[in-house]
mmCIF file of C-alpha atoms and ligand atoms in Angstrom:
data_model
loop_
_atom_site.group_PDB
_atom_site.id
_atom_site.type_symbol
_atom_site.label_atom_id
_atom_site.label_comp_id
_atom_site.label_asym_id
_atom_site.label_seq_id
_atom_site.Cartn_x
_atom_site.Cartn_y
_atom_site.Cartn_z
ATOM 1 C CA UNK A 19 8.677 12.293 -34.386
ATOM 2 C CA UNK A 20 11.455 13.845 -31.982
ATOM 3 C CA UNK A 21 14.048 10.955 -30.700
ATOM 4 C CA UNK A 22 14.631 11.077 -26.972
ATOM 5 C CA UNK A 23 17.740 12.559 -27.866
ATOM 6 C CA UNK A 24 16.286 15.885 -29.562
ATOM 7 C CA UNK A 25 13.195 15.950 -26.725
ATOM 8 C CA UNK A 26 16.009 16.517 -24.281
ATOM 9 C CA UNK A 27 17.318 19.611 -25.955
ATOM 10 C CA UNK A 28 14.520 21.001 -26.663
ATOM 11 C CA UNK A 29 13.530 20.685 -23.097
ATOM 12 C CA UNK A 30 16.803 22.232 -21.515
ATOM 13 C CA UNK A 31 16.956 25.032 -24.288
ATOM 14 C CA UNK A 32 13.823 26.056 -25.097
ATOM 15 C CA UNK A 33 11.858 26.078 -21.463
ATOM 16 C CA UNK A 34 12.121 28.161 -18.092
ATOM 17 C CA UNK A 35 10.807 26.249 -15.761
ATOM 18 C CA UNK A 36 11.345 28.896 -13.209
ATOM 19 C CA UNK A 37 8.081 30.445 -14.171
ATOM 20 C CA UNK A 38 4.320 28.954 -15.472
ATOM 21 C CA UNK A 39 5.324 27.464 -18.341
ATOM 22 C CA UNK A 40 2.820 28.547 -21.628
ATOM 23 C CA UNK A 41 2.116 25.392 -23.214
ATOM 24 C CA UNK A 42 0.729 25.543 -26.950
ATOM 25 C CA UNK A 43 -0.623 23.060 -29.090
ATOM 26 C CA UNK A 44 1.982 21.431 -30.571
ATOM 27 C CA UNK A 45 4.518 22.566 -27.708
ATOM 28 C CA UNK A 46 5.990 18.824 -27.520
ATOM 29 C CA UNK A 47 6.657 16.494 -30.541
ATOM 30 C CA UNK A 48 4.585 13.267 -29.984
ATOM 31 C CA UNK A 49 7.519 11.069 -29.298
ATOM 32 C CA UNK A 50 5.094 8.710 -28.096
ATOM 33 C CA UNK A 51 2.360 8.756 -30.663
ATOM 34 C CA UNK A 52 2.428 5.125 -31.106
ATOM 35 C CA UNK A 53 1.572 4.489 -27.493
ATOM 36 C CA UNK A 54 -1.526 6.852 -27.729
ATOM 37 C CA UNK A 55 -3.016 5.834 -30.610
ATOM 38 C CA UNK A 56 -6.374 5.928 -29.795
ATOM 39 C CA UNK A 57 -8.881 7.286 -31.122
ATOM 40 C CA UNK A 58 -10.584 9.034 -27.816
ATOM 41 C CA UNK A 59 -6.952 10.631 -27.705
ATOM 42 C CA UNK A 60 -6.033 13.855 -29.658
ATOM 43 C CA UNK A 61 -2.419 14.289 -28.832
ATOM 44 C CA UNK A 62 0.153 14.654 -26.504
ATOM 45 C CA UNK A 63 0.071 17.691 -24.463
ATOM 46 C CA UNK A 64 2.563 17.555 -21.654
ATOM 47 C CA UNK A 65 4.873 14.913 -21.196
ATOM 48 C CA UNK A 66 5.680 13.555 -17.725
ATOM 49 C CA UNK A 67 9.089 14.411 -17.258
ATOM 50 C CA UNK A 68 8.360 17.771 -18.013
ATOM 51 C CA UNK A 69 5.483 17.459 -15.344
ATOM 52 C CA UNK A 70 8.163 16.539 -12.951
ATOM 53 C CA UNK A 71 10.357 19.290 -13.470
ATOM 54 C CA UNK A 72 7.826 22.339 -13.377
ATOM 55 C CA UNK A 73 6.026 19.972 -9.806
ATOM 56 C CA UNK A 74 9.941 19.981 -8.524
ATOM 57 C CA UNK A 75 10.434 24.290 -8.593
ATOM 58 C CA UNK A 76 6.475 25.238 -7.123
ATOM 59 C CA UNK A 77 7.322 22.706 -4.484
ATOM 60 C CA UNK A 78 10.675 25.077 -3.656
ATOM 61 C CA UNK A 79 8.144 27.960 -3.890
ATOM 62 C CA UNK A 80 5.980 26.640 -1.833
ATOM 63 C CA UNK A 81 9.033 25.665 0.608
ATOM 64 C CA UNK A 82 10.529 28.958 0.586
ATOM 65 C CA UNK A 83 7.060 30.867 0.925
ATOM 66 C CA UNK A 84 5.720 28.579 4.184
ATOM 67 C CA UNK A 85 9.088 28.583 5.996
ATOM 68 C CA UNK A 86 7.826 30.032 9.309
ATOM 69 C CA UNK A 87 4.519 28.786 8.923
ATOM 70 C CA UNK A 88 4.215 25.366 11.625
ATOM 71 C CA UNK A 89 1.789 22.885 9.859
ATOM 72 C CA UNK A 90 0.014 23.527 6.151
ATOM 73 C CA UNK A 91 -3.099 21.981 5.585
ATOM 74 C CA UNK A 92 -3.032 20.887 1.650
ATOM 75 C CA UNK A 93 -6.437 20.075 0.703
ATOM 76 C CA UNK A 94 -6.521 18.356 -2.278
ATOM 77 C CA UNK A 95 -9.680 18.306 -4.618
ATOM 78 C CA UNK A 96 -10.642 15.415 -5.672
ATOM 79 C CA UNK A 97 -10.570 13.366 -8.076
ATOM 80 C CA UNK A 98 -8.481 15.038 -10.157
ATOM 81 C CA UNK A 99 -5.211 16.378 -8.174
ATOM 82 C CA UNK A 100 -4.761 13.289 -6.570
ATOM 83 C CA UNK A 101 -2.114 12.356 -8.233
ATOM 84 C CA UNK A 102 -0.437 16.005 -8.710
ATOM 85 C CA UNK A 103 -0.850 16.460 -4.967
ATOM 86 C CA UNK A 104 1.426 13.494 -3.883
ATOM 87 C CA UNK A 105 4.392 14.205 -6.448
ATOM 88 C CA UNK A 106 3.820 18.060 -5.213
ATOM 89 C CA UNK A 107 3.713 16.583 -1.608
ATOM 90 C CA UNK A 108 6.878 14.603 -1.499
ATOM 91 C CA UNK A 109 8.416 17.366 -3.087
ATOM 92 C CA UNK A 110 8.022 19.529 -0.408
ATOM 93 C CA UNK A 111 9.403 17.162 2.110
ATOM 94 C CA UNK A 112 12.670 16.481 -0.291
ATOM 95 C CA UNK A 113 12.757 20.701 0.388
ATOM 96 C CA UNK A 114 12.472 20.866 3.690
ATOM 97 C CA UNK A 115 9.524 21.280 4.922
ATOM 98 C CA UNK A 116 6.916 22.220 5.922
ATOM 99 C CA UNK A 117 4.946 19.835 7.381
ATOM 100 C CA UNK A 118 1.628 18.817 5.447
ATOM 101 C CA UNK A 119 -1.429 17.345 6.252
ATOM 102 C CA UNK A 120 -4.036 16.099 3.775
ATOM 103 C CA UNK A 121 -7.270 16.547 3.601
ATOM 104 C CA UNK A 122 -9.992 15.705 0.905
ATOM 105 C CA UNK A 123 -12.614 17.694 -0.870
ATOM 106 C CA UNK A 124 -14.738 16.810 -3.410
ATOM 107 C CA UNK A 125 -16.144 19.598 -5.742
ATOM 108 C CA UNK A 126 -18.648 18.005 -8.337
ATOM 109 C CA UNK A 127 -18.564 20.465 -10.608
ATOM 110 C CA UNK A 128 -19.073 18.809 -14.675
ATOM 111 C CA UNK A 129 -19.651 14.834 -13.276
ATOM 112 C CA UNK A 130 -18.896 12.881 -16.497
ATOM 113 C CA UNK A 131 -19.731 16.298 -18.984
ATOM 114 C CA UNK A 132 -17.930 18.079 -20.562
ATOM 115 C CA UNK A 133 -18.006 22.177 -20.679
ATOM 116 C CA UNK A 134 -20.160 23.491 -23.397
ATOM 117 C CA UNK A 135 -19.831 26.856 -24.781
ATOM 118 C CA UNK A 136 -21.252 30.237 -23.689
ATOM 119 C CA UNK A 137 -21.681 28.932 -19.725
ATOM 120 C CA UNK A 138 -22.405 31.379 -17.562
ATOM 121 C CA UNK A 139 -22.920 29.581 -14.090
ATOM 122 C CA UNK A 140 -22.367 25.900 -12.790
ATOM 123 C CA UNK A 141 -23.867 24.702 -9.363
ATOM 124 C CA UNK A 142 -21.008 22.855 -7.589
ATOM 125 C CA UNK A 143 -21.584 20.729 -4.748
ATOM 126 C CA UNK A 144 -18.908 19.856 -2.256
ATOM 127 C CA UNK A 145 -18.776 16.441 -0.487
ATOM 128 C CA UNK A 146 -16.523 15.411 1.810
ATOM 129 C CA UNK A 147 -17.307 18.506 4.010
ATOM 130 C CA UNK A 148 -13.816 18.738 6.703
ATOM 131 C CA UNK A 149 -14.215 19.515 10.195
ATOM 132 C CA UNK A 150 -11.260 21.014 11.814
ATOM 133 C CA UNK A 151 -9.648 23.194 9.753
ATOM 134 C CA UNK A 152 -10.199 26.575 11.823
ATOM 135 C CA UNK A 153 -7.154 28.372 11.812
ATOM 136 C CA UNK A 154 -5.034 26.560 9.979
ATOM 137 C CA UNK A 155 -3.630 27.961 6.989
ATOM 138 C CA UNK A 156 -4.918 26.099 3.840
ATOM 139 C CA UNK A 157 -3.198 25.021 0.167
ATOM 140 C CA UNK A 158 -5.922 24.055 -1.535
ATOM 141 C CA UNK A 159 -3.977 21.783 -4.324
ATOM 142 C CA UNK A 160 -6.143 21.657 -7.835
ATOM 143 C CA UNK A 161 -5.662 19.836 -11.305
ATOM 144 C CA UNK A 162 -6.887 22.665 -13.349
ATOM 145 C CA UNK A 163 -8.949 25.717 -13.341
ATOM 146 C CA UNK A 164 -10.983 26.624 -16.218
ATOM 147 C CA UNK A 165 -13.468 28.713 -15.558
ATOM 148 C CA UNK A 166 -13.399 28.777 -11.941
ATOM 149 C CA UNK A 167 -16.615 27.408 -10.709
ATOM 150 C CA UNK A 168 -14.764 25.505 -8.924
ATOM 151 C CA UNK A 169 -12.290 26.921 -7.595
ATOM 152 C CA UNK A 170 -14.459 30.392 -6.268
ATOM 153 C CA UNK A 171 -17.144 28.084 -4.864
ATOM 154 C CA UNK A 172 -14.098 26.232 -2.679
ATOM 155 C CA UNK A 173 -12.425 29.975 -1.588
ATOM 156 C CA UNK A 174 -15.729 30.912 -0.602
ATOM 157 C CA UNK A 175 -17.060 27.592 1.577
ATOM 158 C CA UNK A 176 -12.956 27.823 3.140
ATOM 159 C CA UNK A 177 -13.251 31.286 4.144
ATOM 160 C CA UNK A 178 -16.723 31.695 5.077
ATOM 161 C CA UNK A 179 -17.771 28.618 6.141
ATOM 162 C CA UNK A 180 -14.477 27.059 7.662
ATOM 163 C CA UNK A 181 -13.014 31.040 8.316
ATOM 164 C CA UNK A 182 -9.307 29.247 7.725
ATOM 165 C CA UNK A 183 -6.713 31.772 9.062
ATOM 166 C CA UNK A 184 -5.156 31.736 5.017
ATOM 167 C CA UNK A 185 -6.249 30.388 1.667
ATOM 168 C CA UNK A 186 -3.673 29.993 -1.594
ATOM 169 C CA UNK A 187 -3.970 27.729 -4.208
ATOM 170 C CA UNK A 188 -2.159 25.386 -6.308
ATOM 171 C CA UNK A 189 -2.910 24.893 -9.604
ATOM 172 C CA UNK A 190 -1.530 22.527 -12.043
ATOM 173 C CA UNK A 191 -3.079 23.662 -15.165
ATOM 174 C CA UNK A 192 -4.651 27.061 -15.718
ATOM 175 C CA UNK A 193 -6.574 27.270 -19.304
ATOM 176 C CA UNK A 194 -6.303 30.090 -21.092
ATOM 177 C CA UNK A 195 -10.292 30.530 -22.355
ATOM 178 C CA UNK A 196 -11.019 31.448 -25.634
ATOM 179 C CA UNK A 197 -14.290 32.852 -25.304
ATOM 180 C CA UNK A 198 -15.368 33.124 -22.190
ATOM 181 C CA UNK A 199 -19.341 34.498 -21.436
ATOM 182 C CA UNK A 200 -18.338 38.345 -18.867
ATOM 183 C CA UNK A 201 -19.600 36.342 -15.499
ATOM 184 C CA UNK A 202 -16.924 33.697 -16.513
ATOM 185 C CA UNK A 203 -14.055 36.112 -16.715
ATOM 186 C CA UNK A 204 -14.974 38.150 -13.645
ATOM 187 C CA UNK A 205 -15.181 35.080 -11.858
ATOM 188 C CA UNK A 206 -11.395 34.270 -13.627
ATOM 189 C CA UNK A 207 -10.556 37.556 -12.412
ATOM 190 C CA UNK A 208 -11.692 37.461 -9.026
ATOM 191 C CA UNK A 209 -9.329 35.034 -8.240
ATOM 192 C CA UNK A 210 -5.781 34.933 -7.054
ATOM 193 C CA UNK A 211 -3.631 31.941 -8.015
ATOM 194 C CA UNK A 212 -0.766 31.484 -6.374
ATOM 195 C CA UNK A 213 1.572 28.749 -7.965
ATOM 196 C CA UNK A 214 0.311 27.650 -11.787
ATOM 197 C CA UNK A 215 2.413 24.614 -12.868
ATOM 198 C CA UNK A 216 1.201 25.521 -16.385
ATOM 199 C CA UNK A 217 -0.941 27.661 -19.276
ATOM 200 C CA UNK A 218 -2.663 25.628 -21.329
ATOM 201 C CA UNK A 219 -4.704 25.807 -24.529
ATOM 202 C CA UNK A 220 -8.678 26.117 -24.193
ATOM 203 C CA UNK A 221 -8.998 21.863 -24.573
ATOM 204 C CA UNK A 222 -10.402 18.982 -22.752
ATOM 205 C CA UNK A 223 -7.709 17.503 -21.405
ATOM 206 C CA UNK A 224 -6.859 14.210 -19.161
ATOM 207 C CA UNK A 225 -4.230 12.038 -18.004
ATOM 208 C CA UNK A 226 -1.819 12.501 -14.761
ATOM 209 C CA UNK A 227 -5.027 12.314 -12.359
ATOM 210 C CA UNK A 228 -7.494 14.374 -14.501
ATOM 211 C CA UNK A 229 -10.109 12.262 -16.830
ATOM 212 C CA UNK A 230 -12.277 12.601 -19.485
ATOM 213 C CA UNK A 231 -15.455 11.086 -18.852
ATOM 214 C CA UNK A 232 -13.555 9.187 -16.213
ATOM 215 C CA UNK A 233 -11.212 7.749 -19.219
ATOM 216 C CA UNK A 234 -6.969 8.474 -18.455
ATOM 217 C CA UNK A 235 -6.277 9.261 -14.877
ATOM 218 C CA UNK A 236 -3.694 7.356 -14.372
ATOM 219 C CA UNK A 237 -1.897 8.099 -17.717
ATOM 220 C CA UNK A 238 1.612 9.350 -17.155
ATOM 221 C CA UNK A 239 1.495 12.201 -19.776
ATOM 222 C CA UNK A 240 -1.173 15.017 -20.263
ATOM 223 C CA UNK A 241 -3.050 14.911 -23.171
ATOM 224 C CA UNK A 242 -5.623 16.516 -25.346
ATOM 225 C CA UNK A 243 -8.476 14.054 -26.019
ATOM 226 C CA UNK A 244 -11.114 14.014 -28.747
ATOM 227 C CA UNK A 245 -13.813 16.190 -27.762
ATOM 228 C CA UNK A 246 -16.478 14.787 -30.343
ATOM 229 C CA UNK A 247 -15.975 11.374 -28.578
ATOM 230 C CA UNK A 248 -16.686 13.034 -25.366
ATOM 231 C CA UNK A 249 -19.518 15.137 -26.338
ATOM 232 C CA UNK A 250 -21.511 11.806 -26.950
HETATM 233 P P1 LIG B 304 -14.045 25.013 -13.461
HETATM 234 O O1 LIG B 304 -14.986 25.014 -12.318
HETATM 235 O O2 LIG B 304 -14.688 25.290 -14.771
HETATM 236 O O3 LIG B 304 -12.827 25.885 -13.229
HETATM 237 O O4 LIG B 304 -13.540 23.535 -13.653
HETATM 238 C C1 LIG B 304 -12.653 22.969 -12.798
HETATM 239 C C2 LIG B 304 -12.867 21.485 -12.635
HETATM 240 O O5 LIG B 304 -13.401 20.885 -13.805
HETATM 241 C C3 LIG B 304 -11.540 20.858 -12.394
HETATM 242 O O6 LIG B 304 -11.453 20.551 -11.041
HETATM 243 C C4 LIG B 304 -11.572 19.604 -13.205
HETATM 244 O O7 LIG B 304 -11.985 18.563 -12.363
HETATM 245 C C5 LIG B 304 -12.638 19.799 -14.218
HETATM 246 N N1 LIG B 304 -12.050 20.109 -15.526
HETATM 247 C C6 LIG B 304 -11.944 21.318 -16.107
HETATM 248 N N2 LIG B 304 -11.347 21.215 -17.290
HETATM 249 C C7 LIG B 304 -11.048 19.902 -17.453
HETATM 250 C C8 LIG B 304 -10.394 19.165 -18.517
HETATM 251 O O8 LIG B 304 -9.944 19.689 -19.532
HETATM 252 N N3 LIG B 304 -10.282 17.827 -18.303
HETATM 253 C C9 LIG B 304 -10.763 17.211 -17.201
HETATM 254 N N4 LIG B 304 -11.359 17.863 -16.197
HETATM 255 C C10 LIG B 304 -11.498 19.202 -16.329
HETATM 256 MG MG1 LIG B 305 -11.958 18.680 -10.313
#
């Protein structure tokens, strides 16, 4: 187990937070295994402080790209970048600007599942439908893509439906898919992600907002959790 110490340096020497940051496995020794011993929890996966960091540099992106732009409507999906999108939004006013409003979708894309292998399509329904967003340009602000049900079925009811005057998106956690079915990586393909906190291995993951079977949100870390658990 790393000390605090030795975390530090391997933080400051080893990552460029500048740019998404690839995240493998065993990226981060479990300095706090103790704390998550539990048995629907695999291991650590990102720790907060590096959360913080990597939030702290797309919020100057974001800041530096939306400079002339008047107001930005962030639309946050919920449930799981609730959490993501109010670090990433007080960011952006410690920056300078500009000025956000929030707004709420809900997306139910897996409900209390899990992914299986081999998917090909997912119905997802939106809730929360918003009313007034004509014209506005949008940041849609998302926990994680994986593969992009979501995220394509959101793009398409903000441009067609809502015909927003400009779409990006925020992503905190893009997965990199081990084997996804061809519709899957078109899909993957087909879409344009603006600012990706991070890359991270094809696993269930939860904590900082996002859940597992509605398990973690409101853990401080990212972690992998045991998928046979969840698969029950
Ligand atoms: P997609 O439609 O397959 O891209 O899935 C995106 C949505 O599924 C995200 O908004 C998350 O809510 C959820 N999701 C995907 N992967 C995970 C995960 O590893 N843990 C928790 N939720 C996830
Ligand atoms: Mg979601």
């Amino acid at each position: 187990m790393a000390g605090s110490h030795q975390m530090e340096k391997i933080i400051d020497e080893n990552i460029d937070f500048a740019s998404t940051i690839v995240v493998h496995d065993d990226a981060f020794p479990d300095e706090k295994a103790p704390a998550y011993a539990d048995h629907r929890i695999d291991r650590l996966l990102i720790p907060a402080k590096i959360i913080r960091k990597r939030t702290r540099v797309l919020a100057k992106q974001i800041c530096s790209d939306y400079r002339q732009s008047g107001i930005l409507h962030a639309v946050v999906l919920l449930k799981g970048a609730f959490v993501f999108a109010a670090d990433l939004g007080r960011e952006i006013y410690k920056c300078g600007g500009p000025e956000l409003q929030y707004d709420f979708l809900k997306p139910v894309t897996y409900g209390t599942a899990i992914k299986s292998g081999g998917e090909s399509q997912r119905k997802v329904r939106i809730d929360y439908a918003l009313e007034d967003l004509n014209s506005d340009h949008v940041l849609v602000i998302e926990d994680i893509v994986d593969q992009a049900f979501t995220l394509s079925t959101v793009q398409r009811y903000l441009q067609e439906e809502k015909q927003v005057a400009s779409v990006k998106f925020c992503v905190l956690l893009e997965k990199m898919l081990s084997h996804p079915t061809p519709e899957v990586q078109q899909l993957r393909e087909g879409l344009t992600l603006d600012y990706v906190g991070f890359r991270i291995p094809d696993r269930w993951v939860a904590g900082f907002g996002i859940d597992a079977g509605e398990d973690f949100r409101h853990l401080p870390d990212i972690v992998t959790v045991n998928e046979e658990y969840y698969r029950k």
